[in-house]
Short mmCIF file of C-alpha atoms and ligand atoms in Angstrom, two decimals:
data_model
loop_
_atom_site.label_atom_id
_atom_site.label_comp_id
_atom_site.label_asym_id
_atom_site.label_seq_id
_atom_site.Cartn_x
_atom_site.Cartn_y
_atom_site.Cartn_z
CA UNK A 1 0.00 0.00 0.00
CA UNK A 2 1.46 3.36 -1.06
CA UNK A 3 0.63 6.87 0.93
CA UNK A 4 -1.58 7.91 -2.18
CA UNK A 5 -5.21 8.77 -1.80
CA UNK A 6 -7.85 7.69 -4.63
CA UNK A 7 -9.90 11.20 -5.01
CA UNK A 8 -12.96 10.56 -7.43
CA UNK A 9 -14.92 13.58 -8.51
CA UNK A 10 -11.75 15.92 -7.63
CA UNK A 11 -12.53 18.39 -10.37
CA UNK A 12 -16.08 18.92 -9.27
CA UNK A 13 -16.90 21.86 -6.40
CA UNK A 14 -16.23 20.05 -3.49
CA UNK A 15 -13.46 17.82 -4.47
CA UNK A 16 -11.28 20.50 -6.03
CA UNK A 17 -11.71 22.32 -2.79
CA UNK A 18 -10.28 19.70 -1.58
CA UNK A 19 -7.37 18.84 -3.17
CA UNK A 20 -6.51 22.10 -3.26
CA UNK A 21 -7.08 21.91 0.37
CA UNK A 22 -5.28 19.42 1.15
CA UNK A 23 -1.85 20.10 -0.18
CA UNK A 24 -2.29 23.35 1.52
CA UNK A 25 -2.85 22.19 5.17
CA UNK A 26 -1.40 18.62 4.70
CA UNK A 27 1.58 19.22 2.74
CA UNK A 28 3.98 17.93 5.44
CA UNK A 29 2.31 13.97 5.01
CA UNK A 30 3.58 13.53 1.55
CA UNK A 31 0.43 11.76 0.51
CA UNK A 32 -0.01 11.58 -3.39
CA UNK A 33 -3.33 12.41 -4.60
CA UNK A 34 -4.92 10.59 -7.69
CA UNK A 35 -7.80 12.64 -8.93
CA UNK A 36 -10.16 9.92 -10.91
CA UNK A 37 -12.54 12.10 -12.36
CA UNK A 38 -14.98 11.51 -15.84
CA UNK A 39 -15.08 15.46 -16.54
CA UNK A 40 -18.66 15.28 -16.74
CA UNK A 41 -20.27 18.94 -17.51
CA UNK A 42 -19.81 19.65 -14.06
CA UNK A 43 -15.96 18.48 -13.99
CA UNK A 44 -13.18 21.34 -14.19
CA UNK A 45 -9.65 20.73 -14.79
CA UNK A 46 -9.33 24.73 -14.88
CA UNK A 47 -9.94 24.63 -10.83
CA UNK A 48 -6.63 22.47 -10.12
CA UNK A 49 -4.42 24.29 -12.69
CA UNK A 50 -1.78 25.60 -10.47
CA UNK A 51 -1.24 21.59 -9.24
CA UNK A 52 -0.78 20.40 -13.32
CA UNK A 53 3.34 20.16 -12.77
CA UNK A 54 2.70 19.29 -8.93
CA UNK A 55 4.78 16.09 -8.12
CA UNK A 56 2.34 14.56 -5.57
CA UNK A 57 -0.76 15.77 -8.17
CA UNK A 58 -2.01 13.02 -10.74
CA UNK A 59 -4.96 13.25 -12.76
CA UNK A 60 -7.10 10.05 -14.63
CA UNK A 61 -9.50 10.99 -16.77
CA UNK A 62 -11.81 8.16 -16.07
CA UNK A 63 -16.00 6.71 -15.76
CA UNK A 64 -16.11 5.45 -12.38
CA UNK A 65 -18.92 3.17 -13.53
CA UNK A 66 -16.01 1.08 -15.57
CA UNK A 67 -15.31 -1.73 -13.46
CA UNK A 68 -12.10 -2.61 -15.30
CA UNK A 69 -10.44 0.54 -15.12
CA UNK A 70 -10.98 1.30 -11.59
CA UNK A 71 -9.43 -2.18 -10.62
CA UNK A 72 -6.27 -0.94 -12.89
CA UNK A 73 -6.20 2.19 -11.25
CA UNK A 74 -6.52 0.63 -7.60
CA UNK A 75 -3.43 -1.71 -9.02
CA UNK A 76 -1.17 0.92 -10.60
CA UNK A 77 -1.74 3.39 -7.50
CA UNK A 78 -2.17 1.04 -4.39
CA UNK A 79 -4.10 3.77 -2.27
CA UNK A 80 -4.24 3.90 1.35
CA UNK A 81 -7.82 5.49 0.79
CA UNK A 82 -10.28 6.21 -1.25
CA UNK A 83 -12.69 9.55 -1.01
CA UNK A 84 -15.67 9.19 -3.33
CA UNK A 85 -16.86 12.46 -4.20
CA UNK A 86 -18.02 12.01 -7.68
CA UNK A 87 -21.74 11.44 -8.58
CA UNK A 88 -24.47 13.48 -10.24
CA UNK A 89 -25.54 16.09 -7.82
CA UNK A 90 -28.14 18.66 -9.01
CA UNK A 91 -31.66 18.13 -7.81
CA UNK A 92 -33.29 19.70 -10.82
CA UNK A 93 -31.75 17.81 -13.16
CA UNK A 94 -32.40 14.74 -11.39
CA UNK A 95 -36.03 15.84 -12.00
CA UNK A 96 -35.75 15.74 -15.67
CA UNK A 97 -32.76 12.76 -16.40
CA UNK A 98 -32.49 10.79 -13.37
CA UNK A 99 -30.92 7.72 -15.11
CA UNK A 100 -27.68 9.43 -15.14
CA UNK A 101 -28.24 9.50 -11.11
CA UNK A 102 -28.83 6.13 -11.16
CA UNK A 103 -25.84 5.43 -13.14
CA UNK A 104 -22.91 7.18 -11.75
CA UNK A 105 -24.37 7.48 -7.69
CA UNK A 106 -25.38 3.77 -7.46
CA UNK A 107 -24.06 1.52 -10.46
CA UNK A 108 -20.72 3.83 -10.29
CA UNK A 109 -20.61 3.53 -6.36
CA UNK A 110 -21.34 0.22 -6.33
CA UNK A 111 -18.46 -0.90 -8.83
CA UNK A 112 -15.65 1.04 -7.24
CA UNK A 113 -16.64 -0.79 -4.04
CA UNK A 114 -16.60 -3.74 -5.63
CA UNK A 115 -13.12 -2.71 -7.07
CA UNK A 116 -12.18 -1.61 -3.77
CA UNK A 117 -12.97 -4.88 -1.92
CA UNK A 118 -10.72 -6.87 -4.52
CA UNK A 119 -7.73 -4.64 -3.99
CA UNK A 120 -8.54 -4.76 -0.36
CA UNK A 121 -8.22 -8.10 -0.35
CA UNK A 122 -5.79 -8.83 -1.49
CA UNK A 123 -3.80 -6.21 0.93
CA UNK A 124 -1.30 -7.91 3.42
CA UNK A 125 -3.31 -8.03 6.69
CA UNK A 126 -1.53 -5.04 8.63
CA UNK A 127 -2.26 -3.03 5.53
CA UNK A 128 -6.25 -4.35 5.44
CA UNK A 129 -6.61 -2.51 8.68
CA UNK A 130 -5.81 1.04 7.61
CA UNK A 131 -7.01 1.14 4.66
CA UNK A 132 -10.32 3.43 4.40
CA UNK A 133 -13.10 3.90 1.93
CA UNK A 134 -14.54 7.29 2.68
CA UNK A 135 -18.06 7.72 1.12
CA UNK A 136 -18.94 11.35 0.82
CA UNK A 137 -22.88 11.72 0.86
CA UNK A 138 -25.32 14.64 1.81
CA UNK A 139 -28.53 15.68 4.48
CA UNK A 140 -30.87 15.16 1.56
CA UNK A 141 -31.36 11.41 2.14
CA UNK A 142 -33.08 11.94 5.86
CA UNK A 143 -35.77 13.67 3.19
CA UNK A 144 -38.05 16.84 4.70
CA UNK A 145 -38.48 19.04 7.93
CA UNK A 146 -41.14 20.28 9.45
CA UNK A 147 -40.44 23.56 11.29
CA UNK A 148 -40.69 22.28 14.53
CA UNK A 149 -38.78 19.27 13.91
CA UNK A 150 -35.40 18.34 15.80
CA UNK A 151 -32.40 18.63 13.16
CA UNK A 152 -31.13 15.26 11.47
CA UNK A 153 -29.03 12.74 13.33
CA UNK A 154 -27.45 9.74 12.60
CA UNK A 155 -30.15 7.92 13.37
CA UNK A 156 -32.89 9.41 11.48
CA UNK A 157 -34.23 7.60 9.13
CA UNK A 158 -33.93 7.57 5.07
CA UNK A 159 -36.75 9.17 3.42
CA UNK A 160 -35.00 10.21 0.17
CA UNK A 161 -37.85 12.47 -1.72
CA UNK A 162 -35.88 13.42 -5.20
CA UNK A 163 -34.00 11.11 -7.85
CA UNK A 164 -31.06 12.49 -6.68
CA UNK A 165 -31.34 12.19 -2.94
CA UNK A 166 -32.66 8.39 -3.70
CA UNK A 167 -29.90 7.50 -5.38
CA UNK A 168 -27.56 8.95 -2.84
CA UNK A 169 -29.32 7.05 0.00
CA UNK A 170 -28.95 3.77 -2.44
CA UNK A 171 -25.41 4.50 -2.30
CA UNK A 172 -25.12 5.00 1.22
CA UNK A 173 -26.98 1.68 1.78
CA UNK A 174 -24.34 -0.35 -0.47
CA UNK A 175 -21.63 1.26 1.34
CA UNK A 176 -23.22 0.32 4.86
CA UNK A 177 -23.63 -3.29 3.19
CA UNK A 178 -20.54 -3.51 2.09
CA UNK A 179 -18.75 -3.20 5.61
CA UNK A 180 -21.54 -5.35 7.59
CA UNK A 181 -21.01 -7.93 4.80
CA UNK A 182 -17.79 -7.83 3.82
CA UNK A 183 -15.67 -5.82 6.84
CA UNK A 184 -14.43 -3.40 4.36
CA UNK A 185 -13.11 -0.59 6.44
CA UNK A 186 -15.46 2.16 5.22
CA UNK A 187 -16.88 5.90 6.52
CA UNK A 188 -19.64 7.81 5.46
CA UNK A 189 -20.67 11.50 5.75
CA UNK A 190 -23.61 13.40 5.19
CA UNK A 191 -23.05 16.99 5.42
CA UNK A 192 -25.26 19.98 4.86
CA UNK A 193 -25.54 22.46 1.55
CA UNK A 194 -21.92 23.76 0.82
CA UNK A 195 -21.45 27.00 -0.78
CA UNK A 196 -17.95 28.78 -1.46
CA UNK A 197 -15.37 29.05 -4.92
CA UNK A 198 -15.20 26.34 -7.85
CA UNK A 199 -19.60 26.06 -6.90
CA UNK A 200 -20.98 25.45 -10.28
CA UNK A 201 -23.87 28.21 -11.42
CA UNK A 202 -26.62 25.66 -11.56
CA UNK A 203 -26.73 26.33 -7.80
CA UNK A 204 -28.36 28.46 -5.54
CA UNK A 205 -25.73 30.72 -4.43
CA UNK A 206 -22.96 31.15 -7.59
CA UNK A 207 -26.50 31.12 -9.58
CA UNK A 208 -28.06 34.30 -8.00
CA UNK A 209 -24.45 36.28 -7.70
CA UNK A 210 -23.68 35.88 -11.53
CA UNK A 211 -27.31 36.24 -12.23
CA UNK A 212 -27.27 39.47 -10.46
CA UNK A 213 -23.82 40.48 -12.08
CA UNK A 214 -25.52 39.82 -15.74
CA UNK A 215 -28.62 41.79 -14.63
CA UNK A 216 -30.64 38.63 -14.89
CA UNK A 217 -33.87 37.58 -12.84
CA UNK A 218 -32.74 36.17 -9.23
CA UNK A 219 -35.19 32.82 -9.89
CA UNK A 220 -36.82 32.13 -6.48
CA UNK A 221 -38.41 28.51 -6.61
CA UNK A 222 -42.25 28.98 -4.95
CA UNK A 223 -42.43 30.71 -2.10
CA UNK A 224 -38.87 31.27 -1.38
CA UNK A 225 -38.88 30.25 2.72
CA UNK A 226 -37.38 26.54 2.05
CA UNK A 227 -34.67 25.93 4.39
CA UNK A 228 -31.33 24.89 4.06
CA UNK A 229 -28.46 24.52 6.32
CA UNK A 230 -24.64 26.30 4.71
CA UNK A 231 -21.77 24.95 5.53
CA UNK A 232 -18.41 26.86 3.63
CA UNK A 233 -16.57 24.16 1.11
CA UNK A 234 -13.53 24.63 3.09
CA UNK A 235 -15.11 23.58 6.45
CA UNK A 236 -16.84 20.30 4.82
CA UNK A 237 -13.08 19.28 3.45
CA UNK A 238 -11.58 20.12 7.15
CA UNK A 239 -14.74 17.45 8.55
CA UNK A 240 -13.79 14.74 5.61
CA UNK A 241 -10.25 15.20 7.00
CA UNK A 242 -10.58 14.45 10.25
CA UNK A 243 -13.37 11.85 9.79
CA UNK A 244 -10.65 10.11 7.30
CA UNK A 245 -7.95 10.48 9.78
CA UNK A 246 -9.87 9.64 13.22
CA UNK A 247 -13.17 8.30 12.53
CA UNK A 248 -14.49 4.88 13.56
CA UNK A 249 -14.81 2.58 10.77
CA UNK A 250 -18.30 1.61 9.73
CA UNK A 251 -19.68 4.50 11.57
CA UNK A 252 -21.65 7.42 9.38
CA UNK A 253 -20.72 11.41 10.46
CA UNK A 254 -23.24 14.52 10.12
CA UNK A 255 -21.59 17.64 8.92
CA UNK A 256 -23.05 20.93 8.92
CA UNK A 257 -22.96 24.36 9.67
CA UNK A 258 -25.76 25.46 11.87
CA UNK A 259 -27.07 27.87 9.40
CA UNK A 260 -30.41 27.23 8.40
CA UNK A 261 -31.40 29.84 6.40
CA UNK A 262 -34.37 30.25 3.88
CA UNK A 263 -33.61 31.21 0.20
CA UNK A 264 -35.17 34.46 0.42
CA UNK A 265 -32.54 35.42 3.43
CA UNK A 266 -29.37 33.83 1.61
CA UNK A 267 -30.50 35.77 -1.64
CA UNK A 268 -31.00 38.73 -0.02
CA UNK A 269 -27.76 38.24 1.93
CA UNK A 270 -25.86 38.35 -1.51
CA UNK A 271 -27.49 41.45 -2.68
CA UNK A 272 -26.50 43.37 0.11
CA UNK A 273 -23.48 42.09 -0.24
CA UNK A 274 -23.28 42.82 -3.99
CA UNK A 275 -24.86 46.15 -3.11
CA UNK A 276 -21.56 46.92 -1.01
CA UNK A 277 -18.83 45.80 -3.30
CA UNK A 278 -20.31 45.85 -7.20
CA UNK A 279 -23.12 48.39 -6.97
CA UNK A 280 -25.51 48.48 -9.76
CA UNK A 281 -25.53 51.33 -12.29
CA UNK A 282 -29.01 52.23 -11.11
CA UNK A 283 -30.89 50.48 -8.50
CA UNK A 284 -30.44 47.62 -5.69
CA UNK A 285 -30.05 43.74 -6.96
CA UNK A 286 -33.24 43.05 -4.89
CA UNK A 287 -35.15 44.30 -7.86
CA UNK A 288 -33.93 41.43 -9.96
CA UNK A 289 -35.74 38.71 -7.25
CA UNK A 290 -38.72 37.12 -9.49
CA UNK A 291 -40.66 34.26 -7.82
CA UNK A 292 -41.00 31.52 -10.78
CA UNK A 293 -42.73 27.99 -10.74
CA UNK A 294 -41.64 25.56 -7.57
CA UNK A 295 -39.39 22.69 -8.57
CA UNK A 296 -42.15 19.09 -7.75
CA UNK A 297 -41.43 17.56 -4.95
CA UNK A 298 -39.08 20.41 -2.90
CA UNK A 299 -38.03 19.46 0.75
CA UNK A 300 -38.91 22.16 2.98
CA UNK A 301 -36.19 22.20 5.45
CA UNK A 302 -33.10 20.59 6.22
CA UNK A 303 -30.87 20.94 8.96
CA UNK A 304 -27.96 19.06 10.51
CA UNK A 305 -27.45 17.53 14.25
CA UNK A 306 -23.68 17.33 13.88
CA UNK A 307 -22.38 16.56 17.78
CA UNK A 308 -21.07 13.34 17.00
CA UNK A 309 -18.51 14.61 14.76
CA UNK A 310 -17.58 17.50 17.11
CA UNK A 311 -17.84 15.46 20.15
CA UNK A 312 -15.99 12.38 18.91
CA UNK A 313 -13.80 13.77 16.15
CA UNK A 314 -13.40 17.05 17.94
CA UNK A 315 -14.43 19.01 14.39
CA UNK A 316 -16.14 21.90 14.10
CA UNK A 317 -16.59 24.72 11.77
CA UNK A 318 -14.62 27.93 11.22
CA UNK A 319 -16.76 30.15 9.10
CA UNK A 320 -19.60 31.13 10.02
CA UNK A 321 -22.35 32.21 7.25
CA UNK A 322 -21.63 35.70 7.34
CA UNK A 323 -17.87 35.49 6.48
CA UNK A 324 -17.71 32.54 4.40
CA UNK A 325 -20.58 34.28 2.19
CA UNK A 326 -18.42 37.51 2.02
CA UNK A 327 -15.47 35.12 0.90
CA UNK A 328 -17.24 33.62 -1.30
CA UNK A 329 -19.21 36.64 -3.42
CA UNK A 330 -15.20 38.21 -3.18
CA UNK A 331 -13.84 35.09 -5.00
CA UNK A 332 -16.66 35.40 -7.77
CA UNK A 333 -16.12 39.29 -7.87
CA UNK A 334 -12.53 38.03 -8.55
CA UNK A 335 -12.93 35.19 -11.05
CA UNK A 336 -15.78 36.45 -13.27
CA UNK A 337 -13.79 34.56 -16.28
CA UNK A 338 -14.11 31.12 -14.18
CA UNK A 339 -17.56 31.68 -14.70
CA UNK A 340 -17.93 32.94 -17.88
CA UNK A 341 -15.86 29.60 -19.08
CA UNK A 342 -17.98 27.21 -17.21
CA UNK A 343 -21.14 28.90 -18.48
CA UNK A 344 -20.76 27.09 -22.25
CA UNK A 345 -23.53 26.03 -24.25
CA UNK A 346 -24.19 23.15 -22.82
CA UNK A 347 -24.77 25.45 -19.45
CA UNK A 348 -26.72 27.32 -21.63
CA UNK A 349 -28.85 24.73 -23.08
CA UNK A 350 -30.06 23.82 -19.47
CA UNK A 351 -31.00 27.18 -17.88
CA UNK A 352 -32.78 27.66 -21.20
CA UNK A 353 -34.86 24.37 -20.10
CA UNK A 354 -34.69 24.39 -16.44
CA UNK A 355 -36.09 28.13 -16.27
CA UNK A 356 -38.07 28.10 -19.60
CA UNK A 357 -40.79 25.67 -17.88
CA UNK A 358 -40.47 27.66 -14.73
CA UNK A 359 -41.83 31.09 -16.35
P1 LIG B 1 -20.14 18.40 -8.55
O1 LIG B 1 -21.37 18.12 -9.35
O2 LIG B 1 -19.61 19.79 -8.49
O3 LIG B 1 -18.93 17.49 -9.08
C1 LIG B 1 -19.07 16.12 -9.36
C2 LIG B 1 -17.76 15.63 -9.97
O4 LIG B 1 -17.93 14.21 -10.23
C3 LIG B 1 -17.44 16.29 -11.31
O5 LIG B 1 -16.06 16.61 -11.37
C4 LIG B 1 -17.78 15.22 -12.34
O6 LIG B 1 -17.01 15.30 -13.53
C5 LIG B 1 -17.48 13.95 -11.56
N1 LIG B 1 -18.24 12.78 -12.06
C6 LIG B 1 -19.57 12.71 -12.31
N2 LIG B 1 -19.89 11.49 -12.79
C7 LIG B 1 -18.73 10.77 -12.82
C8 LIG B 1 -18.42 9.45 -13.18
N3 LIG B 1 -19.35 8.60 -13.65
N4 LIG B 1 -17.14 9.03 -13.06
C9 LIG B 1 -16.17 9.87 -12.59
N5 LIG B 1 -16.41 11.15 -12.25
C10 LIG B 1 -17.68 11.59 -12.36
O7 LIG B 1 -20.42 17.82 -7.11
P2 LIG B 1 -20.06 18.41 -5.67
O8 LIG B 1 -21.03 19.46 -5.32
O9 LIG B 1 -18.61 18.70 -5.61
O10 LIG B 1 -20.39 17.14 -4.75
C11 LIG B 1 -19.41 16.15 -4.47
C12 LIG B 1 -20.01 15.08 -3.58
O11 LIG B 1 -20.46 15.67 -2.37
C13 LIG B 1 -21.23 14.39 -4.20
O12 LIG B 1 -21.15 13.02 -3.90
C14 LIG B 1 -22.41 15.04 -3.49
O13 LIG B 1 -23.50 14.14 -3.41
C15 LIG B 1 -21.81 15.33 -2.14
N6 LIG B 1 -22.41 16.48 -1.43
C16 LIG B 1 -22.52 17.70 -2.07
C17 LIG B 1 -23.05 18.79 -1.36
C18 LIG B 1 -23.16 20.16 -2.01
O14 LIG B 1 -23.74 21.06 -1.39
N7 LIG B 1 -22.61 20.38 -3.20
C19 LIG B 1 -23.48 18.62 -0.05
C20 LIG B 1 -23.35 17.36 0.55
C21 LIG B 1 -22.81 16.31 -0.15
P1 LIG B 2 -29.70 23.90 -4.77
O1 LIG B 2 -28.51 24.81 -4.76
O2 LIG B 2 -30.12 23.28 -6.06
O3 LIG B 2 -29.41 22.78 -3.66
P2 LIG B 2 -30.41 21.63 -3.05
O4 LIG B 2 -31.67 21.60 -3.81
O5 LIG B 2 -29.59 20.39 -3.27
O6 LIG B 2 -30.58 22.00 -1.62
O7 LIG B 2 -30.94 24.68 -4.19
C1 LIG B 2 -30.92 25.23 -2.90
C2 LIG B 2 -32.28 25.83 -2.62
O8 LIG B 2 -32.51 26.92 -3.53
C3 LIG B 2 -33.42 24.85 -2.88
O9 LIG B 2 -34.44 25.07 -1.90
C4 LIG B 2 -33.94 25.24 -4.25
C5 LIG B 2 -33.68 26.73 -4.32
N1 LIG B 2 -33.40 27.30 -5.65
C6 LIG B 2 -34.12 28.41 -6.11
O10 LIG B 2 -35.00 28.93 -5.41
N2 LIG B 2 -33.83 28.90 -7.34
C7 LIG B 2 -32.89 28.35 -8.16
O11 LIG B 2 -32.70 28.83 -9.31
C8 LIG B 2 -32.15 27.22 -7.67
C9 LIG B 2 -31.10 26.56 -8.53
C10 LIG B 2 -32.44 26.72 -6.42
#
C-alpha cells in the first residue's frame, strides 16, 4: 500500500476544494493524490491548474462506472484510501434525467466498491486494517423538515424524496452493506448544503451572484422560505479530513454548519453584499428577485445535528455564514472569467430548459 489517496470527482466543487485543500494544510504527510474524475459537464480541470506540474498531483480521466479501469487504477496506484466524491448532484436535473443518477451514484458507487474490496483483499493483513473507503454523501437522504422538527441525526431515518437524494441514499446503503457484509473498512458522511469558490452556477448561491452580475432575474423557486443549512466548502473538506484520519470505521458522520437559512434570506444576503462591493448602475439587486414555478417535490427544510462529529472527532466549523458568504461573493467578484468559461452552451442549453418551464 502506497501513501496515495484515490480522489474521485476531484474536479467537481467540493473535491477541487479539496485537493486544493489538502496540499495546503497537509503538505507535510507527503500523501499523493490521484484525482479519478470523468469530466462530466460539471468536472473542471481549470480549478486544479496551479497543481498540473505538482509532483504529488495526478490526474485520470476516467467513468467510475467502468469496473475494469478502476481495478487498474486501484493496481497501478495502491491507495491507502479512497474519497468518493463524484456522482451526479443537481436536484433539478435529477427531475428531468435521473438515469444518469442512477448510473454514476449507485451503479458507479457500487463498482468502485466492488473494485475496492478486490484490492482490499488482497492487501497484506496489517495493511487491510488502515485502509479506508470514505463515502462522501449529503442531508438530503433523511428527506423533509417540518419547522418544529429536531435537526437530522445519525439515526434518522432515510426518506430520500428526489432522484437524486434516492440515489444517494442507495449509495449509502451499499456502502453500509458492504462493511456489515464484507468488513471493508469504510466511513460515510452526510453533510449539509456547501457554498464557497469552484460552486458550479446551476446552484443556488454562484447562480443568484452571476445572475445578479448579468442583470438577470434572481429565480426564487415557490415561495422562497425553504430551508437549508450552509456549511463553507472549506469547512466540509476540514470534517472529511478528520473523519478520514480519526473516525471509527463503519460508523456514518453529520456535517453541517448550523445555518439554516431560507432562500429568500441567503438571496438577499448576496445582494447586500453585492450592493456593497459591485453596486448596480441604477438600482439595488433586490429588484432582480422574481418568484418563478416551484421545482415538484421540494423538501422544505433541512438541517444538521452534527455533535457526533464535534464530540468524537473534535471538528467543528470555522466560518460562520456571514464570512464565508463575504469570501465567497469576493472570490466570484474576482474570477468572473471562471464563470464565464464554465457557463458554455451546454450550461446554456439547461437554464434555457430548467427556467423556460419555470416562467
Ligand atoms: P459536482 O457536481 O460539483 O462534481 C461532481 C464531480 O464528479 C465532477 O467533477 C464530475 O465530472 C465527476 N463525475 C460525475 N460522474 C462521474 C463518473 N461517472 N465518473 C467519474 N467522475 C464523475 O459535485 P459536488 O457538489 O462537488 O459534490 C461532491 C459530492 O459531495 C457528491 O457526492 C455530493 O452528493 C456530495 N455532497 C454535495 C453537497 C453540495 O452542497 N454540493 C453537499 C453534501 C454532499
Ligand atoms: P440547490 O442549490 O439546487 O441545492 P439543493 O436543492 O440540493 O438543496 O438549491 C438550494 C435551494 O434553492 C433549494 O431550496 C432550491 C432553491 N433554488 C431556487 O429557489 N432557485 C434556483 O434557481 C435554484 C437553482 C435553487
Amino acid at each position: 500500500m502506497q501513501n496515495t489517496l484515490l480522489i474521485t470527482g476531484g474536479a467537481g466543487f467540493i473535491g477541487s476544494n479539496f485537493i486544493l485543500e489538502w496540499f495546503n494544510k497537509e503538505l507535510e504527510s507527503a500523501t499523493t493524490i490521484v484525482n479519478v474524475d470523468a469530466l462530466t459537464y460539471a468536472g473542471n480541470l481549470m480549478n486544479l491548474l496551479e497543481l498540473a506540474h505538482h509532483p504529488l498531483y495526478r490526474f485520470e480521466h476516467a467513468d467510475i462506472c467502468e469496473a475494469e479501469k478502476m481495478s487498474a487504477l486501484f493496481e497501478q496506484y495502491q491507495p491507502r484510501a479512497v474519497v468518493h466524491f463524484a456522482a451526479e448532484t443537481h436536484v433539478d436535473r435529477s427531475i428531468v434525467g435521473p438515469e444518469a443518477f442512477l448510473r454514476t451514484n449507485v451503479q458507479g458507487t457500487f463498482t468502485l466498491l466492488q473494485a475496492a474490496m478486490k484490492y482490499w483483499k488482497a492487501l497484506p493483513a496489517a495493511d487491510r486494517g488502515l485502509f479506508r473507503f470514505l463515502h462522501v454523501s449529503t442531508d438530503e437522504v433523511y428527506g423533509s423538515l417540518g419547522p418544529e422538527d429536531p435537526p437530522f441525526s445519525e439515526t434518522t431515518p432515510f426518506q430520500p424524496n428526489s432522484p437524486y437524494s434516492a440515489s444517494k441514499a442507495a449509495s449509502d446503503h451499499f456502502v453500509r452493506s458492504y462493511y456489515h457484509t464484507y468488513g471493508l473498512p469504510t466511513l460515510t458522511t452526510n453533510c449539509s448544503n456547501n457554498y464557497g469558490p469552484y460552486h458550479f452556477p446551476e446552484k443556488l448561491i454562484p447562480l443568484m451572484i452571476a445572475n445578479a452580475l448579468d442583470e438577470k432575474p434572481l429565480p426564487i423557486y415557490g415561495d422562497g422560505k425553504n430551508v437549508r443549512d450552509w456549511l463553507y466548502v472549506k469547512d466540509h473538506c476540514s470534517a472529511i479530513r478528520r473523519v478520514l484520519a480519526e473516525g471509527i470505521v463503519g460508523e456514518t458522520y453529520n456535517i453541517g454548519g448550523c445555518n439554516e437559512l431560507t432562500n429568500l434570506q441567503v438571496v438577499h444576503t448576496l445582494c447586500n453584499i453585492l450592493n456593497t462591493l459591485a453596486p448596480r448602475k441604477r438600482g439595488s439587486y433586490e429588484e432582480l428577485i422574481t418568484f418563478v414555478k416551484d421545482r415538484p417535490g421540494h423538501d422544505r427544510r433541512y438541517a444538521i445535528n452534527a455533535t457526533k462529529i464535534e464530540r468524537e472527532l473534535g471538528w467543528k466549523p470555522a466560518e460562520t455564514f456571514e464570512t464565508g458568504i463575504r469570501k465567497t461573493v469576493q472570490w466570484y467578484l474576482d474570477n468572473r472569467t471562471w464563470t464565464d468559461k464554465v457557463r458554455n452552451g451546454s450550461y446554456r442549453q439547461w437554464e434555457a430548459l430548467n427556467y423556460g418551464q419555470r416562467a
